Coordinates of C-alpha atoms in Angstrom, one line a residue:
Chain A
M9 CA 128.1 110.8 93.6
T10 CA 124.9 111.3 91.7
M11 CA 125.0 107.6 91.1
G12 CA 124.4 107.2 95.2
I13 CA 121.8 110.2 95.2
D14 CA 119.4 108.4 92.9
T15 CA 119.2 105.5 95.3
M16 CA 119.0 107.2 98.3
S17 CA 115.7 106.5 100.5
S18 CA 113.8 109.1 102.1
G19 CA 114.7 109.4 106.1
K20 CA 117.0 111.1 108.4
E21 CA 120.5 110.5 106.3
L22 CA 118.6 112.3 103.1
D23 CA 117.2 115.1 105.4
G24 CA 120.5 115.8 106.7
L25 CA 122.1 116.1 103.2
I26 CA 119.4 118.4 102.4
A27 CA 119.8 120.6 105.5
E28 CA 123.8 120.8 104.8
N29 CA 123.7 121.0 101.4
V30 CA 120.7 123.4 100.5
F31 CA 120.4 125.2 103.7
G32 CA 123.9 125.9 104.8
W33 CA 123.7 123.9 108.3
K34 CA 126.7 123.3 109.7
N35 CA 128.0 121.0 112.5
L36 CA 125.1 118.5 111.8
V37 CA 125.0 115.6 114.6
W38 CA 122.3 113.0 115.0
K39 CA 121.6 112.6 118.9
E40 CA 119.4 110.0 120.5
V41 CA 118.3 111.7 123.3
S42 CA 115.2 111.2 125.7
S43 CA 113.2 114.2 125.1
K44 CA 112.7 116.5 127.9
V45 CA 109.9 118.9 129.1
D46 CA 111.2 122.4 130.2
E47 CA 109.2 124.1 133.2
L48 CA 107.2 126.1 130.2
G49 CA 105.8 122.5 129.0
R50 CA 108.1 122.9 126.0
W51 CA 109.9 119.9 124.6
T52 CA 113.9 120.4 124.6
S53 CA 116.4 118.4 122.9
P54 CA 114.3 116.0 121.4
T55 CA 115.9 113.3 119.1
G56 CA 117.3 114.5 115.8
W57 CA 119.5 116.7 113.9
H58 CA 121.2 119.3 116.0
G59 CA 123.8 121.4 114.6
D60 CA 124.3 125.6 113.5
G61 CA 121.5 126.6 111.3
P62 CA 120.0 129.7 109.6
N63 CA 118.9 132.2 111.8
G64 CA 120.2 130.7 115.1
A65 CA 118.5 127.4 114.7
T66 CA 119.9 124.6 116.5
Y67 CA 117.6 121.6 115.8
L68 CA 116.2 120.7 112.6
T69 CA 112.2 120.3 112.4
K70 CA 112.2 119.7 108.8
A71 CA 111.5 116.3 107.5
Y72 CA 112.4 117.4 103.6
S73 CA 112.3 113.8 102.1
T74 CA 108.8 112.8 103.9
D75 CA 106.7 115.7 103.9
M76 CA 105.7 117.7 100.9
G77 CA 105.5 121.1 102.8
D78 CA 109.1 120.7 103.9
A79 CA 110.2 119.6 100.7
W80 CA 108.7 122.7 99.2
D81 CA 111.0 124.5 101.3
V82 CA 113.8 122.9 99.2
V83 CA 111.8 124.0 96.0
S84 CA 111.9 127.7 97.4
Q85 CA 115.5 127.6 98.7
L86 CA 116.5 127.0 95.0
S87 CA 113.7 128.6 92.7
Q88 CA 116.0 131.5 92.3
K89 CA 118.7 129.0 90.4
Y90 CA 116.1 126.6 88.8
R91 CA 112.5 126.4 87.2
I92 CA 111.3 123.2 89.1
S93 CA 108.4 121.3 87.8
V94 CA 107.0 118.0 89.3
H95 CA 105.0 115.3 87.7
D96 CA 103.5 111.9 88.2
M97 CA 104.9 110.1 85.8
S98 CA 103.9 106.2 85.6
V99 CA 101.0 104.4 84.5
D100 CA 100.9 102.5 87.5
G101 CA 101.1 105.9 89.4
K102 CA 104.2 104.6 91.4
W103 CA 106.8 107.0 90.3
W104 CA 107.2 110.8 90.4
Q105 CA 109.8 112.9 88.8
C106 CA 111.4 116.6 89.8
S107 CA 112.8 118.3 87.1
L108 CA 115.1 121.4 88.1
E109 CA 115.9 123.2 85.0
A110 CA 118.7 125.9 85.4
R111 CA 117.8 129.3 84.7
D112 CA 120.1 129.8 82.1
G113 CA 118.1 132.1 79.4
K114 CA 118.2 129.6 77.1
Y115 CA 115.4 127.7 75.5
R116 CA 115.3 124.0 75.6
F117 CA 114.4 122.6 72.1
P118 CA 113.5 119.6 71.9
V119 CA 112.2 120.0 75.1
E120 CA 113.5 117.0 76.5
L121 CA 116.7 118.5 75.8
A122 CA 118.7 119.1 78.9
H123 CA 121.1 121.7 79.3
K124 CA 124.5 122.1 81.3
G125 CA 123.2 122.5 85.2
D126 CA 119.6 120.8 84.6
E127 CA 119.0 117.9 86.9
F128 CA 116.2 115.4 87.2
A129 CA 115.8 112.8 89.7
N130 CA 112.8 109.8 90.1
A131 CA 111.2 108.3 93.1
E132 CA 108.2 107.0 94.6
T133 CA 107.0 109.9 96.3
P134 CA 107.3 113.8 95.2
A135 CA 109.0 114.6 98.3
L136 CA 111.9 112.3 97.8
A137 CA 112.3 112.9 93.7
I138 CA 112.7 116.9 95.1
C139 CA 115.1 116.0 97.4
R140 CA 117.3 113.8 95.3
A141 CA 117.2 116.3 92.2
A142 CA 118.1 119.4 94.7
L143 CA 120.9 117.4 96.0
K144 CA 122.3 116.2 92.5
A145 CA 121.9 120.0 91.6
V146 CA 123.6 121.5 94.5
M147 CA 126.4 118.7 94.3
G148 CA 126.6 119.6 90.7
E149 CA 127.4 123.1 90.9
R150 CA 130.0 122.3 93.3
N151 CA 131.7 119.7 91.0
G152 CA 131.3 121.9 88.1
Y153 CA 128.8 120.0 86.2
Chain B
M1 CA 80.7 129.3 88.6
D2 CA 84.5 130.8 87.7
I3 CA 86.5 128.3 89.7
D4 CA 90.0 130.4 88.3
S5 CA 88.5 133.6 90.7
I6 CA 88.1 131.5 93.6
P7 CA 90.3 132.6 96.2
A8 CA 92.5 130.7 98.9
G9 CA 90.2 130.6 102.2
R10 CA 87.7 128.7 103.8
Q11 CA 85.0 128.7 101.1
M12 CA 87.8 127.1 98.9
D13 CA 88.9 124.4 101.5
S14 CA 84.9 123.3 102.0
M15 CA 84.5 123.0 98.3
I16 CA 87.4 120.9 98.2
A17 CA 86.0 118.8 101.5
D18 CA 83.2 118.3 99.4
K19 CA 83.4 118.1 95.8
V20 CA 86.8 116.1 95.9
F21 CA 86.7 114.1 99.2
G22 CA 83.0 113.5 99.9
Y23 CA 82.9 114.9 103.1
I24 CA 79.5 116.3 104.6
V25 CA 80.6 120.1 105.0
S26 CA 78.9 122.2 107.3
Y27 CA 78.6 126.0 106.1
P28 CA 79.7 128.5 107.0
S29 CA 81.7 126.8 110.0
T30 CA 84.0 124.8 107.8
A31 CA 83.8 121.8 109.6
L32 CA 83.3 118.5 107.9
K33 CA 82.0 115.1 109.3
D34 CA 84.4 112.4 109.4
G35 CA 82.5 109.1 110.4
E36 CA 80.4 110.0 113.5
A37 CA 83.0 113.3 114.3
W38 CA 83.2 116.7 113.2
R39 CA 86.4 118.2 112.8
G40 CA 87.7 121.1 110.9
V41 CA 88.4 121.2 107.5
P42 CA 92.2 121.2 106.7
A43 CA 93.8 124.2 104.7
Y44 CA 93.8 122.9 101.6
S45 CA 94.1 126.1 99.8
T46 CA 96.8 127.6 101.6
D47 CA 98.7 124.6 103.4
I48 CA 101.1 122.8 100.7
S49 CA 100.9 119.1 102.9
D50 CA 97.0 119.8 102.8
A51 CA 97.1 120.9 99.6
W52 CA 99.0 117.6 98.5
K53 CA 96.1 115.6 99.9
V54 CA 94.0 116.9 97.0
V55 CA 96.6 115.3 94.6
D56 CA 96.7 111.9 96.2
K57 CA 93.2 111.9 96.4
L58 CA 92.9 112.4 93.0
R59 CA 95.5 110.3 91.7
E60 CA 93.5 107.5 93.5
T61 CA 90.6 108.2 91.7
C62 CA 91.2 109.6 88.4
C63 CA 94.1 111.6 87.2
D64 CA 97.6 111.7 86.7
F65 CA 98.9 115.0 88.4
S66 CA 102.1 117.8 87.3
I67 CA 102.8 121.1 88.5
S68 CA 105.4 123.4 87.3
E69 CA 106.3 126.7 88.1
G70 CA 104.2 129.8 87.4
Y71 CA 102.0 127.7 89.3
N72 CA 100.8 125.6 86.9
A73 CA 98.8 122.4 88.1
A74 CA 97.4 120.1 85.9
F75 CA 95.5 117.1 86.4
L76 CA 95.2 114.4 83.6
K77 CA 91.6 112.8 83.5
D78 CA 92.0 109.3 81.5
E79 CA 88.6 109.1 80.1
G80 CA 89.1 106.3 77.8
V81 CA 91.8 103.9 76.4
F82 CA 92.7 106.5 73.5
A83 CA 95.1 109.3 73.7
F84 CA 92.6 111.5 72.3
T85 CA 90.7 110.8 75.5
H86 CA 93.1 112.1 77.7
V87 CA 92.1 115.5 79.0
W88 CA 94.3 118.0 80.6
V89 CA 92.9 120.1 83.4
V90 CA 94.9 122.7 84.4
S91 CA 94.6 125.7 86.7
T92 CA 97.4 128.9 86.9
A93 CA 98.0 130.7 90.7
D94 CA 100.1 132.2 92.5
T95 CA 100.5 129.9 95.1
V96 CA 101.0 125.8 94.9
P97 CA 97.9 125.3 96.9
V98 CA 95.6 127.5 95.2
A99 CA 96.5 126.1 91.8
I100 CA 96.2 122.5 92.9
C101 CA 92.7 123.8 94.5
R102 CA 91.3 125.0 91.3
A103 CA 92.7 122.4 88.9
A104 CA 91.3 119.6 91.6
L105 CA 87.6 121.6 91.8
K106 CA 87.6 121.8 87.6
A107 CA 88.5 118.1 87.1
V108 CA 85.5 117.2 89.4
M109 CA 83.2 119.9 88.8
G110 CA 84.0 120.0 85.0
E111 CA 84.9 123.4 83.6

Protein backbone atom coordinates (compact mmCIF):
# COMPACT_ATOMS: atom_id res chain seq x y z
CA MET A 1 0.00 0.00 0.00
CA THR A 2 2.70 2.49 0.96
CA MET A 3 4.43 1.98 -2.39
CA GLY A 4 1.32 3.38 -4.06
CA ILE A 5 1.01 6.29 -1.66
CA ASP A 6 4.46 7.58 -2.58
CA THR A 7 3.40 7.98 -6.18
CA MET A 8 -0.07 9.41 -5.59
CA SER A 9 -0.76 12.77 -7.20
CA SER A 10 -2.42 15.70 -5.54
CA GLY A 11 -6.10 16.02 -6.30
CA LYS A 12 -9.52 14.73 -5.46
CA GLU A 13 -8.57 11.07 -5.00
CA LEU A 14 -5.95 11.86 -2.38
CA ASP A 15 -8.20 14.45 -0.72
CA GLY A 16 -10.90 11.82 -0.38
CA LEU A 17 -8.49 9.28 1.09
CA ILE A 18 -7.28 11.82 3.63
CA ALA A 19 -10.86 12.70 4.56
CA GLU A 20 -11.71 9.04 5.11
CA ASN A 21 -8.56 7.84 6.78
CA VAL A 22 -7.45 10.85 8.78
CA PHE A 23 -10.72 12.65 9.52
CA GLY A 24 -13.13 9.72 9.61
CA TRP A 25 -15.48 10.60 6.78
CA LYS A 26 -17.82 7.76 5.76
CA ASN A 27 -19.72 6.96 2.59
CA LEU A 28 -17.78 9.42 0.45
CA VAL A 29 -19.12 9.72 -3.08
CA TRP A 30 -17.84 12.09 -5.75
CA LYS A 31 -20.74 13.92 -7.30
CA GLU A 32 -20.52 15.84 -10.55
CA VAL A 33 -23.49 18.10 -10.23
CA SER A 34 -24.48 21.43 -11.59
CA SER A 35 -24.12 23.93 -8.81
CA LYS A 36 -27.28 25.69 -7.86
CA VAL A 37 -27.93 28.79 -5.87
CA ASP A 38 -30.70 28.59 -3.32
CA GLU A 39 -33.13 31.35 -2.46
CA LEU A 40 -30.62 32.82 0.03
CA GLY A 41 -27.89 32.98 -2.57
CA ARG A 42 -25.96 30.01 -1.17
CA TRP A 43 -24.29 27.40 -3.35
CA THR A 44 -25.92 24.03 -2.90
CA SER A 45 -24.85 20.57 -3.97
CA PRO A 46 -21.58 21.65 -5.57
CA THR A 47 -19.40 19.19 -7.40
CA GLY A 48 -17.12 17.38 -4.99
CA TRP A 49 -17.00 14.78 -2.24
CA HIS A 50 -20.27 14.21 -0.43
CA GLY A 51 -20.68 11.94 2.57
CA ASP A 52 -20.95 11.77 6.33
CA GLY A 53 -18.27 13.88 7.96
CA PRO A 54 -17.41 15.10 11.43
CA ASN A 55 -19.86 17.45 13.15
CA GLY A 56 -22.62 16.69 10.69
CA ALA A 57 -20.73 17.86 7.61
CA THR A 58 -22.01 16.41 4.33
CA TYR A 59 -19.77 18.15 1.80
CA LEU A 60 -15.98 18.18 1.90
CA THR A 61 -14.74 21.73 1.48
CA LYS A 62 -11.05 20.91 1.96
CA ALA A 63 -8.35 20.49 -0.65
CA TYR A 64 -5.76 18.86 1.61
CA SER A 65 -3.28 17.93 -1.09
CA THR A 66 -3.12 21.33 -2.79
CA ASP A 67 -3.90 23.98 -0.17
CA MET A 68 -1.35 24.49 2.59
CA GLY A 69 -3.95 25.78 5.02
CA ASP A 70 -6.00 22.63 4.56
CA ALA A 71 -2.89 20.45 4.63
CA TRP A 72 -2.04 21.91 8.02
CA ASP A 73 -5.41 20.67 9.28
CA VAL A 74 -3.99 17.20 8.60
CA VAL A 75 -0.94 18.02 10.69
CA SER A 76 -3.12 19.29 13.53
CA GLN A 77 -5.31 16.19 13.38
CA LEU A 78 -2.28 13.93 13.78
CA SER A 79 -0.37 16.11 16.22
CA GLN A 80 -1.25 14.10 19.32
CA LYS A 81 0.41 11.03 17.85
CA TYR A 82 3.22 12.52 15.78
CA ARG A 83 5.78 15.32 15.84
CA ILE A 84 5.96 16.91 12.44
CA SER A 85 8.62 18.63 10.42
CA VAL A 86 8.46 19.86 6.84
CA HIS A 87 11.67 20.54 4.96
CA ASP A 88 12.66 21.97 1.63
CA MET A 89 15.16 19.27 0.81
CA SER A 90 16.60 19.63 -2.65
CA VAL A 91 19.24 21.80 -4.19
CA ASP A 92 16.94 22.64 -7.09
CA GLY A 93 14.12 23.53 -4.71
CA LYS A 94 11.72 21.05 -6.25
CA TRP A 95 11.32 18.56 -3.42
CA TRP A 96 9.79 18.72 0.00
CA GLN A 97 9.88 16.15 2.74
CA CYS A 98 7.36 15.69 5.55
CA SER A 99 8.50 13.66 8.55
CA LEU A 100 6.07 12.30 11.11
CA GLU A 101 7.89 11.12 14.20
CA ALA A 102 5.82 8.90 16.47
CA ARG A 103 5.47 10.24 20.02
CA ASP A 104 6.97 7.17 21.61
CA GLY A 105 8.99 9.05 24.23
CA LYS A 106 12.26 7.75 22.81
CA TYR A 107 15.22 9.69 21.50
CA ARG A 108 16.31 9.25 17.90
CA PHE A 109 20.03 8.61 17.79
CA PRO A 110 21.46 9.06 15.32
CA VAL A 111 18.77 11.57 14.47
CA GLU A 112 18.17 10.02 11.07
CA LEU A 113 17.27 6.68 12.64
CA ALA A 114 13.57 6.05 12.20
CA HIS A 115 11.65 4.22 14.90
CA LYS A 116 8.68 1.93 14.48
CA GLY A 117 5.72 4.14 13.60
CA ASP A 118 7.75 6.97 12.10
CA GLU A 119 6.84 7.87 8.56
CA PHE A 120 8.07 10.28 5.95
CA ALA A 121 7.22 11.17 2.39
CA ASN A 122 8.69 13.30 -0.36
CA ALA A 123 6.78 15.35 -2.92
CA GLU A 124 6.96 18.31 -5.20
CA THR A 125 4.86 20.44 -2.85
CA PRO A 126 4.67 20.61 0.96
CA ALA A 127 0.93 19.93 0.96
CA LEU A 128 1.38 16.74 -1.06
CA ALA A 129 4.28 15.60 1.13
CA ILE A 130 2.13 16.08 4.24
CA CYS A 131 -0.75 14.12 2.74
CA ARG A 132 1.43 11.23 1.60
CA ALA A 133 3.16 10.97 4.98
CA ALA A 134 -0.14 11.19 6.85
CA LEU A 135 -1.72 8.47 4.77
CA LYS A 136 1.29 6.22 5.24
CA ALA A 137 1.14 6.82 8.99
CA VAL A 138 -2.54 6.06 9.47
CA MET A 139 -2.50 3.08 7.15
CA GLY A 140 0.63 1.79 8.82
CA GLU A 141 -1.14 1.98 12.19
CA ARG A 142 -3.99 -0.13 10.88
CA ASN A 143 -1.67 -2.69 9.41
CA GLY A 144 0.34 -2.91 12.61
CA TYR A 145 3.54 -1.39 11.24
CA MET B 1 13.88 46.17 16.62
CA ASP B 2 13.31 42.85 18.34
CA ILE B 3 11.65 40.83 15.62
CA ASP B 4 10.99 37.95 18.00
CA SER B 5 8.68 40.14 20.04
CA ILE B 6 6.45 41.32 17.18
CA PRO B 7 3.00 39.78 17.65
CA ALA B 8 0.71 38.49 14.95
CA GLY B 9 -1.35 41.26 13.44
CA ARG B 10 -1.54 43.97 10.87
CA GLN B 11 1.81 45.51 11.79
CA MET B 12 3.61 42.26 11.08
CA ASP B 13 1.54 41.67 7.94
CA SER B 14 2.49 45.11 6.66
CA MET B 15 6.16 44.58 7.45
CA ILE B 16 6.13 41.33 5.48
CA ALA B 17 4.42 43.00 2.52
CA ASP B 18 7.04 45.74 2.61
CA LYS B 19 10.27 43.93 3.47
CA VAL B 20 9.72 40.52 1.87
CA PHE B 21 7.53 41.31 -1.13
CA GLY B 22 8.66 44.88 -1.73
CA TYR B 23 5.17 46.31 -1.96
CA ILE B 24 4.46 49.93 -1.26
CA VAL B 25 2.43 49.74 1.93
CA SER B 26 0.10 52.37 3.26
CA TYR B 27 0.39 52.66 7.04
CA PRO B 28 -1.66 52.33 9.13
CA SER B 29 -4.45 51.42 6.74
CA THR B 30 -2.53 48.28 5.76
CA ALA B 31 -3.23 48.52 2.06
CA LEU B 32 -0.57 47.69 -0.48
CA LYS B 33 -0.04 48.89 -4.00
CA ASP B 34 -0.10 46.01 -6.47
CA GLY B 35 0.67 47.50 -9.86
CA GLU B 36 -1.68 50.43 -10.17
CA ALA B 37 -4.28 49.01 -7.80
CA TRP B 38 -4.48 49.06 -4.03
CA ARG B 39 -5.63 46.02 -2.08
CA GLY B 40 -5.60 44.76 1.46
CA VAL B 41 -2.46 43.28 2.92
CA PRO B 42 -2.78 39.47 3.19
CA ALA B 43 -2.96 37.98 6.66
CA TYR B 44 0.55 36.57 6.55
CA SER B 45 0.89 36.32 10.33
CA THR B 46 -2.40 34.55 11.01
CA ASP B 47 -3.31 32.52 7.92
CA ILE B 48 -1.19 29.53 6.99
CA SER B 49 -1.97 29.76 3.28
CA ASP B 50 -0.83 33.39 3.24
CA ALA B 51 2.20 32.59 5.40
CA TRP B 52 3.24 29.95 2.91
CA LYS B 53 3.39 32.63 0.22
CA VAL B 54 6.19 34.13 2.32
CA VAL B 55 8.00 30.80 2.26
CA ASP B 56 7.56 30.52 -1.51
CA LYS B 57 8.81 34.07 -2.02
CA LEU B 58 11.99 33.55 -0.02
CA ARG B 59 12.62 30.19 -1.65
CA GLU B 60 12.54 31.97 -5.01
CA THR B 61 14.96 34.63 -3.92
CA CYS B 62 17.36 33.34 -1.31
CA CYS B 63 16.59 30.54 1.04
CA ASP B 64 15.79 26.94 1.73
CA PHE B 65 13.14 26.38 4.37
CA SER B 66 12.28 24.05 7.22
CA ILE B 67 9.58 24.04 9.88
CA SER B 68 9.23 21.72 12.82
CA GLU B 69 7.10 21.46 15.89
CA GLY B 70 7.55 24.12 18.43
CA TYR B 71 7.04 25.90 16.05
CA ASN B 72 10.54 26.50 14.73
CA ALA B 73 10.74 28.09 11.31
CA ALA B 74 14.15 28.26 9.67
CA PHE B 75 15.42 29.79 6.45
CA LEU B 76 18.81 28.68 5.23
CA LYS B 77 20.57 31.60 3.60
CA ASP B 78 23.10 30.49 1.07
CA GLU B 79 25.68 33.28 1.02
CA GLY B 80 28.40 31.49 -0.88
CA VAL B 81 29.60 28.22 -2.28
CA PHE B 82 31.04 26.89 0.96
CA ALA B 83 29.09 25.21 3.73
CA PHE B 84 30.37 27.67 6.32
CA THR B 85 28.76 30.49 4.40
CA HIS B 86 25.31 28.96 4.87
CA VAL B 87 23.44 30.61 7.69
CA TRP B 88 20.32 29.30 9.43
CA VAL B 89 17.93 32.05 10.41
CA VAL B 90 15.53 30.64 12.97
CA SER B 91 12.50 31.83 14.86
CA THR B 92 10.21 30.10 17.31
CA ALA B 93 6.58 30.97 17.96
CA ASP B 94 3.33 29.48 19.16
CA THR B 95 1.85 29.42 15.69
CA VAL B 96 3.22 28.46 12.30
CA PRO B 97 2.42 31.77 10.55
CA VAL B 98 4.12 33.86 13.23
CA ALA B 99 7.20 31.63 13.23
CA ILE B 100 7.42 31.92 9.44
CA CYS B 101 6.93 35.69 9.45
CA ARG B 102 9.51 36.33 12.17
CA ALA B 103 12.11 34.11 10.53
CA ALA B 104 11.42 35.76 7.18
CA LEU B 105 11.86 39.25 8.60
CA LYS B 106 15.14 38.19 10.19
CA ALA B 107 16.29 36.72 6.89
CA VAL B 108 15.61 39.87 4.88
CA MET B 109 16.39 42.52 7.51
CA GLY B 110 19.28 40.83 9.25
CA GLU B 111 19.10 40.03 12.93
